[in-house]
Amino acid sequence: MRTAGQALCRTGARRDGRRRAPAAAEECATLLEWVSVLYGRSAEISALDEVIERARGGSGGAVVLRGEAGAGKTALLDAVAARCGAMRVLRTTCAEPEADLAFAVLHQVLRPVIGSLDALPEPQRDAVRATLGLAAGGAGDRFLLGAGVLSLLAEAAAPDGLVCLVDDFQWADRASADALLFAARRLGTERIALLLAVRGDAPVKGVPLTVDVRGLSEPAAAELLESRHGVLPARVVGELVKLTGANPLALDEIAARLTPAQLAGREPLPDPLPGGVRLFGERVAALSAAARLVALVAAVEADLGLVLRAADRLCAEQAMRPGAEADRPSPAEPGTAGPEPAEPEAAAGAGLAALAGLEESGLAALAELEESGLAGVSGTSVRFRHPLVRSAVHEAAAPADVRRVHAVLAELTDGDRRAWHLAGAALGRDESVAAALAEAAERARDRGGYGAAAAALARAAGLTPEPRARASRLKDAAVAAWLGGRPGQAESLLAEAREQAGGDAALVMEIARLRGRFELNSGSAAEAVRILAAGESLDMLADAAEAASYVGDTAAMVELGRRAAAHPEGFLRDAVAGIGLTLDGDAAGPGLLRRALARAGELEEAAEYLWAAAAASYLGEPDLATEMADRAGRVARVSGMAGQLPVVLEFVATAERIAGRLARSRAVSEEGLELAREAGYENTVAAHLANLAVLAALRGEQEDCERHAREALAIAVPHRVGLRVGVAAYALALLDLCLGRYAAAYDRFTAVVAAGPGAGHPTVVWRTAPDRVEAAVGAGDERGARAALEAYERWSAHAATAESRALLARCRGLVESSQDALGEALRLHTNPFEAARTALLLGERLRRDQRPGEARAHLRTAWEAFERAGARPWARRAQAELRAAGESGQAPPASVLDALTPQELRIAGLVADGLSSKQIAARLFLSPRTVEYHLYKIYPKLGIGSRTELARLVVLRKAPVAEDGML
């Protein structure tokens, strides 16, 4: 930690114009050389320069500087700040006493740039304003807040770029860390470099680039020691390097404590070397009582004003205490008497004299602390030079003294600070303190600071006297931890809540439901079924049915459906009961599903639309299921509850794929995968990976397909998520089918059908039946093809949409070698990709029946559609058939939109929907500048120059039914 004098004399640092005590001048002169020269750090500086240069050029990114305390991370940040040129620099240092204060670090980072808030999209602007205390309320969504932080940093980066330096990031409060890391993972198109200095092995999720700040080389260590202590013998330097790991701070501090004879090598070095708290303990003990008191206050509260006010009050208490003296008496030597106690009158006089000088006492004690080099003032904060100084201060203080410091600080503060200081002062359980912490948690939660809310609620629970209230707060802490992307912490807190709940049946059931939801999202889906099925409420039965659906446990879904049927009529009851009864072959089931779907116009929540999609799916109507899933996605994006978005996007991505909109499906899954990893939803990660595997199969990308499928299976198999196991297995089967390996494909499809709960899923079996029929026919297995057709007919018995009838007709055409059935399917199709597959099959039959003229039109249509969709194996197959039919025509011209990346396609589609850049940024959790960056790249790719032209291109591409969704 630097003193105020250091801050003024540091090379490249900004001066704040404040006067410093003359006594600090000598220290400043020696420290100037210390901080202006970096010994042995050329490789680290080079790596950081590269990050800065990339950001300056518009390819931003984040990097972690990782090293032990005293390794020189702060000096490297100093060097970076001095090398940024015209780029704007935002810098802060995290303080351990503020680690529990929600958004403390974010306040420090963003305070200089709040003037740019008006440029943000409204939802992001409102979230950031609420977080910084500039407005009441807040959306309570950490994704939205993270996007707002990204947008604000992007605005601050104009015009020359931005470098954001955060020191001691391991002490950042959780809410700030979450928001900054969300932004850090999205800097690729921004002119922003984010450098996070981290002590030890503290995890920094999602920032892959790390610069390790290790010990110095021996020559560099020798240079450092020479600059501070003169030339030392090589043997002494080598021994110091070996014993300290060449840590720069340890080298300097320990060398300063050696005698001249030891430095010269005439006497051996002490064994062991002074280290740990011992390194600073003697210097702390040498401080006056007032300076030790200031140090103790600073150890629990970093704010300079509060430190001085609290120190003054505590000094006043000491001065008024009978027998108090200006300083702590020296310990008596063994065998001697201690100092004589003061007379009451003398003590009172001393107290009055101390009171008269209170105004100066805090400042004087702070000056002494700075003079010692143990701590310094940085802006409006008191910072220790090294974490071990703070530890030494705590070790030297009695627990009662620490509690009293917290108590005084609680009297001087309000809001969150007061709540945490009250907790620090508490001795035993105290409901009033617990309530204050619970209120702090609520404030953090309302602003999207779920990690901070979880910490506050967990501490509040520990202070809560009544067991039921304690369990309730632990439960709430678990929810906050879950929403903050910390599933492991959430599960631990929930287990503790369950132990504390006792015989409160309602609370026990509420905890059980949460435990089941946690398991469903990130743990064992089968265990989730077991937990949730114990409930009797309709909501809990619906959750259990959802979990059973993930597992693929038909028997459980049937049982849960019958139990749900006992509840009063309503949308959710009809959907859950209808699915169970339909699976059981009960004739009443489809009617209930139709009745549920008739209420679709009344639905408001994304979860309700997902149940509607499930109802349509179990009726055998994938096109209607697609529509309902798409509505769920739109609602989730604008509802202010973006935390549920990764799960909703599972179904949106699947729906887009089933509808033949392959590029859109890929874009949605890539977005969902990123958000699911942010949230810690492992089973949702598996869902998006499985969908990406299917899409890779359709594109003929064998390596990507196998990799995505392997990663999905690594999660879904042990978690018993049969739905995602089935989709990943389907991807591998589809890859074989696309590449013409019919026998291998049919074997894989057969395995999908045979898989039981946790390893497969009936919906996957039904949806893949047309592919299984095609694989069986291609492999020459007529019996297998007929069996697959019969199963598909049973499943589709209640389907009424045109697309469902088209797929059934195609299957019959293949099994019965009926061109008429294939022609009927072609007339019925509303899905362009499936229409192209049917056209290919019909064209192949016509060519083999010696009708090449009729075949060519169908084959040409199929070829063009597959090329537009990027389904290369199908396109090659159609092209080969077309040549065999006598046409060697040119490849169809690529659609101009095919040149766009998935992210660019999403932005182009939203532009066509009439959204502004700010609105698009709000939907996609981007900054408006990122949206503009993508538009800047889109225009030359498409040969256009305006949003109007872009919208026209997208709309024209959507217009023909046969081409809809080939984006």
PDB file of C-alpha atoms in Angstrom, residues 660-826:
ATOM      1  CA  GLY A 660     -35.822 -24.655 -40.510  1.00  0.00           C
ATOM      2  CA  ARG A 661     -34.323 -21.322 -39.474  1.00  0.00           C
ATOM      3  CA  LEU A 662     -30.896 -22.770 -38.906  1.00  0.00           C
ATOM      4  CA  ALA A 663     -28.790 -19.614 -38.681  1.00  0.00           C
ATOM      5  CA  ARG A 664     -31.256 -18.047 -36.264  1.00  0.00           C
ATOM      6  CA  SER A 665     -31.204 -21.184 -34.147  1.00  0.00           C
ATOM      7  CA  ARG A 666     -27.423 -21.078 -34.019  1.00  0.00           C
ATOM      8  CA  ALA A 667     -27.408 -17.418 -32.989  1.00  0.00           C
ATOM      9  CA  VAL A 668     -29.951 -18.062 -30.228  1.00  0.00           C
ATOM     10  CA  SER A 669     -28.045 -21.069 -28.903  1.00  0.00           C
ATOM     11  CA  GLU A 670     -24.755 -19.187 -28.876  1.00  0.00           C
ATOM     12  CA  GLU A 671     -26.392 -16.403 -26.885  1.00  0.00           C
ATOM     13  CA  GLY A 672     -28.122 -18.872 -24.574  1.00  0.00           C
ATOM     14  CA  LEU A 673     -24.919 -20.826 -24.013  1.00  0.00           C
ATOM     15  CA  GLU A 674     -23.065 -17.692 -22.975  1.00  0.00           C
ATOM     16  CA  LEU A 675     -25.817 -16.610 -20.588  1.00  0.00           C
ATOM     17  CA  ALA A 676     -26.235 -20.121 -19.157  1.00  0.00           C
ATOM     18  CA  ARG A 677     -22.540 -20.272 -18.339  1.00  0.00           C
ATOM     19  CA  GLU A 678     -22.812 -16.830 -16.714  1.00  0.00           C
ATOM     20  CA  ALA A 679     -25.716 -18.049 -14.590  1.00  0.00           C
ATOM     21  CA  GLY A 680     -24.206 -21.424 -13.677  1.00  0.00           C
ATOM     22  CA  TYR A 681     -27.116 -23.363 -15.226  1.00  0.00           C
ATOM     23  CA  GLU A 682     -25.253 -26.525 -16.207  1.00  0.00           C
ATOM     24  CA  ASN A 683     -28.215 -28.400 -17.641  1.00  0.00           C
ATOM     25  CA  THR A 684     -29.088 -25.409 -19.802  1.00  0.00           C
ATOM     26  CA  VAL A 685     -25.487 -25.375 -21.014  1.00  0.00           C
ATOM     27  CA  ALA A 686     -25.996 -28.987 -22.090  1.00  0.00           C
ATOM     28  CA  ALA A 687     -29.211 -28.048 -23.905  1.00  0.00           C
ATOM     29  CA  HIS A 688     -27.538 -25.364 -26.008  1.00  0.00           C
ATOM     30  CA  LEU A 689     -24.531 -27.556 -26.740  1.00  0.00           C
ATOM     31  CA  ALA A 690     -26.832 -30.366 -27.915  1.00  0.00           C
ATOM     32  CA  ASN A 691     -28.713 -28.005 -30.223  1.00  0.00           C
ATOM     33  CA  LEU A 692     -25.442 -26.668 -31.638  1.00  0.00           C
ATOM     34  CA  ALA A 693     -24.419 -30.270 -32.289  1.00  0.00           C
ATOM     35  CA  VAL A 694     -27.576 -30.844 -34.369  1.00  0.00           C
ATOM     36  CA  LEU A 695     -26.960 -27.660 -36.331  1.00  0.00           C
ATOM     37  CA  ALA A 696     -23.369 -28.676 -36.994  1.00  0.00           C
ATOM     38  CA  ALA A 697     -24.630 -32.035 -38.270  1.00  0.00           C
ATOM     39  CA  LEU A 698     -26.966 -30.301 -40.709  1.00  0.00           C
ATOM     40  CA  ARG A 699     -24.030 -28.236 -41.965  1.00  0.00           C
ATOM     41  CA  GLY A 700     -21.893 -31.359 -42.318  1.00  0.00           C
ATOM     42  CA  GLU A 701     -19.338 -30.115 -39.774  1.00  0.00           C
ATOM     43  CA  GLN A 702     -18.357 -33.443 -38.279  1.00  0.00           C
ATOM     44  CA  GLU A 703     -15.693 -32.216 -35.861  1.00  0.00           C
ATOM     45  CA  ASP A 704     -17.915 -29.485 -34.394  1.00  0.00           C
ATOM     46  CA  CYS A 705     -20.885 -31.832 -34.181  1.00  0.00           C
ATOM     47  CA  GLU A 706     -18.947 -34.480 -32.302  1.00  0.00           C
ATOM     48  CA  ARG A 707     -17.335 -31.931 -29.982  1.00  0.00           C
ATOM     49  CA  HIS A 708     -20.605 -30.242 -29.050  1.00  0.00           C
ATOM     50  CA  ALA A 709     -22.332 -33.593 -28.583  1.00  0.00           C
ATOM     51  CA  ARG A 710     -19.511 -34.901 -26.416  1.00  0.00           C
ATOM     52  CA  GLU A 711     -19.601 -31.811 -24.183  1.00  0.00           C
ATOM     53  CA  ALA A 712     -23.391 -31.978 -23.895  1.00  0.00           C
ATOM     54  CA  LEU A 713     -23.336 -35.659 -22.992  1.00  0.00           C
ATOM     55  CA  ALA A 714     -20.635 -35.072 -20.360  1.00  0.00           C
ATOM     56  CA  ILE A 715     -23.184 -32.972 -18.458  1.00  0.00           C
ATOM     57  CA  ALA A 716     -26.504 -34.551 -19.402  1.00  0.00           C
ATOM     58  CA  VAL A 717     -25.660 -38.226 -18.835  1.00  0.00           C
ATOM     59  CA  PRO A 718     -24.566 -37.980 -15.177  1.00  0.00           C
ATOM     60  CA  HIS A 719     -27.353 -35.450 -14.517  1.00  0.00           C
ATOM     61  CA  ARG A 720     -29.955 -37.815 -15.998  1.00  0.00           C
ATOM     62  CA  VAL A 721     -31.274 -35.152 -18.381  1.00  0.00           C
ATOM     63  CA  GLY A 722     -32.697 -37.592 -20.898  1.00  0.00           C
ATOM     64  CA  LEU A 723     -34.082 -34.841 -23.129  1.00  0.00           C
ATOM     65  CA  ARG A 724     -30.613 -33.418 -23.781  1.00  0.00           C
ATOM     66  CA  VAL A 725     -28.954 -36.844 -23.954  1.00  0.00           C
ATOM     67  CA  GLY A 726     -31.494 -37.706 -26.630  1.00  0.00           C
ATOM     68  CA  VAL A 727     -30.863 -34.518 -28.635  1.00  0.00           C
ATOM     69  CA  ALA A 728     -27.081 -35.001 -28.501  1.00  0.00           C
ATOM     70  CA  ALA A 729     -27.475 -38.639 -29.625  1.00  0.00           C
ATOM     71  CA  TYR A 730     -29.840 -37.449 -32.365  1.00  0.00           C
ATOM     72  CA  ALA A 731     -27.152 -35.029 -33.589  1.00  0.00           C
ATOM     73  CA  LEU A 732     -24.701 -37.885 -34.105  1.00  0.00           C
ATOM     74  CA  ALA A 733     -27.349 -39.981 -35.874  1.00  0.00           C
ATOM     75  CA  LEU A 734     -28.300 -37.025 -38.076  1.00  0.00           C
ATOM     76  CA  LEU A 735     -24.652 -36.476 -38.973  1.00  0.00           C
ATOM     77  CA  ASP A 736     -24.481 -40.047 -40.287  1.00  0.00           C
ATOM     78  CA  LEU A 737     -27.726 -39.521 -42.201  1.00  0.00           C
ATOM     79  CA  CYS A 738     -26.497 -36.251 -43.735  1.00  0.00           C
ATOM     80  CA  LEU A 739     -23.282 -37.922 -44.863  1.00  0.00           C
ATOM     81  CA  GLY A 740     -25.121 -40.877 -46.430  1.00  0.00           C
ATOM     82  CA  ARG A 741     -24.087 -43.421 -43.773  1.00  0.00           C
ATOM     83  CA  TYR A 742     -27.590 -44.890 -43.571  1.00  0.00           C
ATOM     84  CA  ALA A 743     -26.863 -48.108 -41.668  1.00  0.00           C
ATOM     85  CA  ALA A 744     -24.859 -46.275 -38.995  1.00  0.00           C
ATOM     86  CA  ALA A 745     -27.557 -43.622 -38.762  1.00  0.00           C
ATOM     87  CA  TYR A 746     -30.319 -46.202 -38.364  1.00  0.00           C
ATOM     88  CA  ASP A 747     -28.382 -47.969 -35.610  1.00  0.00           C
ATOM     89  CA  ARG A 748     -28.029 -44.681 -33.741  1.00  0.00           C
ATOM     90  CA  PHE A 749     -31.714 -43.837 -34.202  1.00  0.00           C
ATOM     91  CA  THR A 750     -32.639 -47.285 -32.905  1.00  0.00           C
ATOM     92  CA  ALA A 751     -30.513 -46.669 -29.812  1.00  0.00           C
ATOM     93  CA  VAL A 752     -32.330 -43.355 -29.268  1.00  0.00           C
ATOM     94  CA  VAL A 753     -35.662 -45.200 -29.342  1.00  0.00           C
ATOM     95  CA  ALA A 754     -34.472 -47.892 -26.925  1.00  0.00           C
ATOM     96  CA  ALA A 755     -32.973 -45.480 -24.371  1.00  0.00           C
ATOM     97  CA  GLY A 756     -34.844 -45.322 -21.083  1.00  0.00           C
ATOM     98  CA  PRO A 757     -35.458 -42.428 -18.697  1.00  0.00           C
ATOM     99  CA  GLY A 758     -32.374 -40.305 -18.147  1.00  0.00           C
ATOM    100  CA  ALA A 759     -30.765 -41.602 -21.336  1.00  0.00           C
ATOM    101  CA  GLY A 760     -33.431 -40.732 -23.894  1.00  0.00           C
ATOM    102  CA  HIS A 761     -36.762 -39.028 -24.320  1.00  0.00           C
ATOM    103  CA  PRO A 762     -40.111 -39.835 -25.966  1.00  0.00           C
ATOM    104  CA  THR A 763     -40.347 -36.384 -27.568  1.00  0.00           C
ATOM    105  CA  VAL A 764     -36.950 -36.864 -29.199  1.00  0.00           C
ATOM    106  CA  VAL A 765     -38.136 -40.254 -30.470  1.00  0.00           C
ATOM    107  CA  TRP A 766     -41.268 -38.705 -31.963  1.00  0.00           C
ATOM    108  CA  ARG A 767     -39.589 -35.676 -33.494  1.00  0.00           C
ATOM    109  CA  THR A 768     -36.823 -37.735 -35.061  1.00  0.00           C
ATOM    110  CA  ALA A 769     -39.153 -40.407 -36.473  1.00  0.00           C
ATOM    111  CA  PRO A 770     -39.094 -38.936 -40.026  1.00  0.00           C
ATOM    112  CA  ASP A 771     -35.288 -39.102 -39.960  1.00  0.00           C
ATOM    113  CA  ARG A 772     -35.423 -42.654 -38.613  1.00  0.00           C
ATOM    114  CA  VAL A 773     -37.771 -43.666 -41.433  1.00  0.00           C
ATOM    115  CA  GLU A 774     -35.401 -42.147 -44.007  1.00  0.00           C
ATOM    116  CA  ALA A 775     -32.382 -43.881 -42.446  1.00  0.00           C
ATOM    117  CA  ALA A 776     -34.166 -47.261 -42.405  1.00  0.00           C
ATOM    118  CA  VAL A 777     -35.219 -46.910 -46.031  1.00  0.00           C
ATOM    119  CA  GLY A 778     -31.705 -45.880 -47.013  1.00  0.00           C
ATOM    120  CA  ALA A 779     -30.261 -48.858 -45.141  1.00  0.00           C
ATOM    121  CA  GLY A 780     -32.731 -51.211 -46.842  1.00  0.00           C
ATOM    122  CA  ASP A 781     -34.495 -52.161 -43.600  1.00  0.00           C
ATOM    123  CA  GLU A 782     -38.137 -52.222 -44.727  1.00  0.00           C
ATOM    124  CA  ARG A 783     -39.409 -53.707 -41.462  1.00  0.00           C
ATOM    125  CA  GLY A 784     -37.653 -51.055 -39.417  1.00  0.00           C
ATOM    126  CA  ALA A 785     -39.047 -48.332 -41.663  1.00  0.00           C
ATOM    127  CA  ARG A 786     -42.606 -49.598 -41.255  1.00  0.00           C
ATOM    128  CA  ALA A 787     -42.223 -49.888 -37.487  1.00  0.00           C
ATOM    129  CA  ALA A 788     -40.988 -46.299 -37.321  1.00  0.00           C
ATOM    130  CA  LEU A 789     -43.895 -45.133 -39.512  1.00  0.00           C
ATOM    131  CA  GLU A 790     -46.478 -46.902 -37.349  1.00  0.00           C
ATOM    132  CA  ALA A 791     -45.066 -45.305 -34.200  1.00  0.00           C
ATOM    133  CA  TYR A 792     -45.114 -41.895 -35.864  1.00  0.00           C
ATOM    134  CA  GLU A 793     -48.717 -42.365 -36.958  1.00  0.00           C
ATOM    135  CA  ARG A 794     -49.742 -43.145 -33.388  1.00  0.00           C
ATOM    136  CA  TRP A 795     -47.985 -40.099 -32.043  1.00  0.00           C
ATOM    137  CA  SER A 796     -49.416 -37.798 -34.726  1.00  0.00           C
ATOM    138  CA  ALA A 797     -52.996 -39.097 -34.434  1.00  0.00           C
ATOM    139  CA  HIS A 798     -54.221 -35.853 -32.894  1.00  0.00           C
ATOM    140  CA  ALA A 799     -52.081 -33.473 -34.959  1.00  0.00           C
ATOM    141  CA  ALA A 800     -54.036 -30.976 -37.043  1.00  0.00           C
ATOM    142  CA  THR A 801     -51.466 -28.558 -38.501  1.00  0.00           C
ATOM    143  CA  ALA A 802     -50.364 -28.678 -42.140  1.00  0.00           C
ATOM    144  CA  GLU A 803     -46.709 -29.279 -41.320  1.00  0.00           C
ATOM    145  CA  SER A 804     -47.444 -32.277 -39.107  1.00  0.00           C
ATOM    146  CA  ARG A 805     -49.534 -33.817 -41.910  1.00  0.00           C
ATOM    147  CA  ALA A 806     -46.753 -33.065 -44.410  1.00  0.00           C
ATOM    148  CA  LEU A 807     -44.148 -34.950 -42.378  1.00  0.00           C
ATOM    149  CA  LEU A 808     -46.485 -37.920 -41.990  1.00  0.00           C
ATOM    150  CA  ALA A 809     -47.147 -37.953 -45.732  1.00  0.00           C
ATOM    151  CA  ARG A 810     -43.413 -37.899 -46.460  1.00  0.00           C
ATOM    152  CA  CYS A 811     -42.835 -40.871 -44.185  1.00  0.00           C
ATOM    153  CA  ARG A 812     -45.593 -42.797 -45.956  1.00  0.00           C
ATOM    154  CA  GLY A 813     -44.151 -41.847 -49.329  1.00  0.00           C
ATOM    155  CA  LEU A 814     -40.759 -43.256 -48.332  1.00  0.00           C
ATOM    156  CA  VAL A 815     -42.066 -46.497 -46.839  1.00  0.00           C
ATOM    157  CA  GLU A 816     -44.591 -47.139 -49.602  1.00  0.00           C
ATOM    158  CA  SER A 817     -42.425 -45.765 -52.432  1.00  0.00           C
ATOM    159  CA  SER A 818     -45.304 -43.458 -53.279  1.00  0.00           C
ATOM    160  CA  GLN A 819     -44.568 -40.395 -55.390  1.00  0.00           C
ATOM    161  CA  ASP A 820     -48.122 -39.236 -54.803  1.00  0.00           C
ATOM    162  CA  ALA A 821     -47.592 -39.205 -51.030  1.00  0.00           C
ATOM    163  CA  LEU A 822     -44.351 -37.274 -51.471  1.00  0.00           C
ATOM    164  CA  GLY A 823     -46.147 -34.823 -53.746  1.00  0.00           C
ATOM    165  CA  GLU A 824     -48.877 -34.374 -51.150  1.00  0.00           C
ATOM    166  CA  ALA A 825     -46.243 -33.699 -48.492  1.00  0.00           C
ATOM    167  CA  LEU A 826     -44.653 -31.078 -50.730  1.00  0.00           C
TER     168      LEU A 826
END
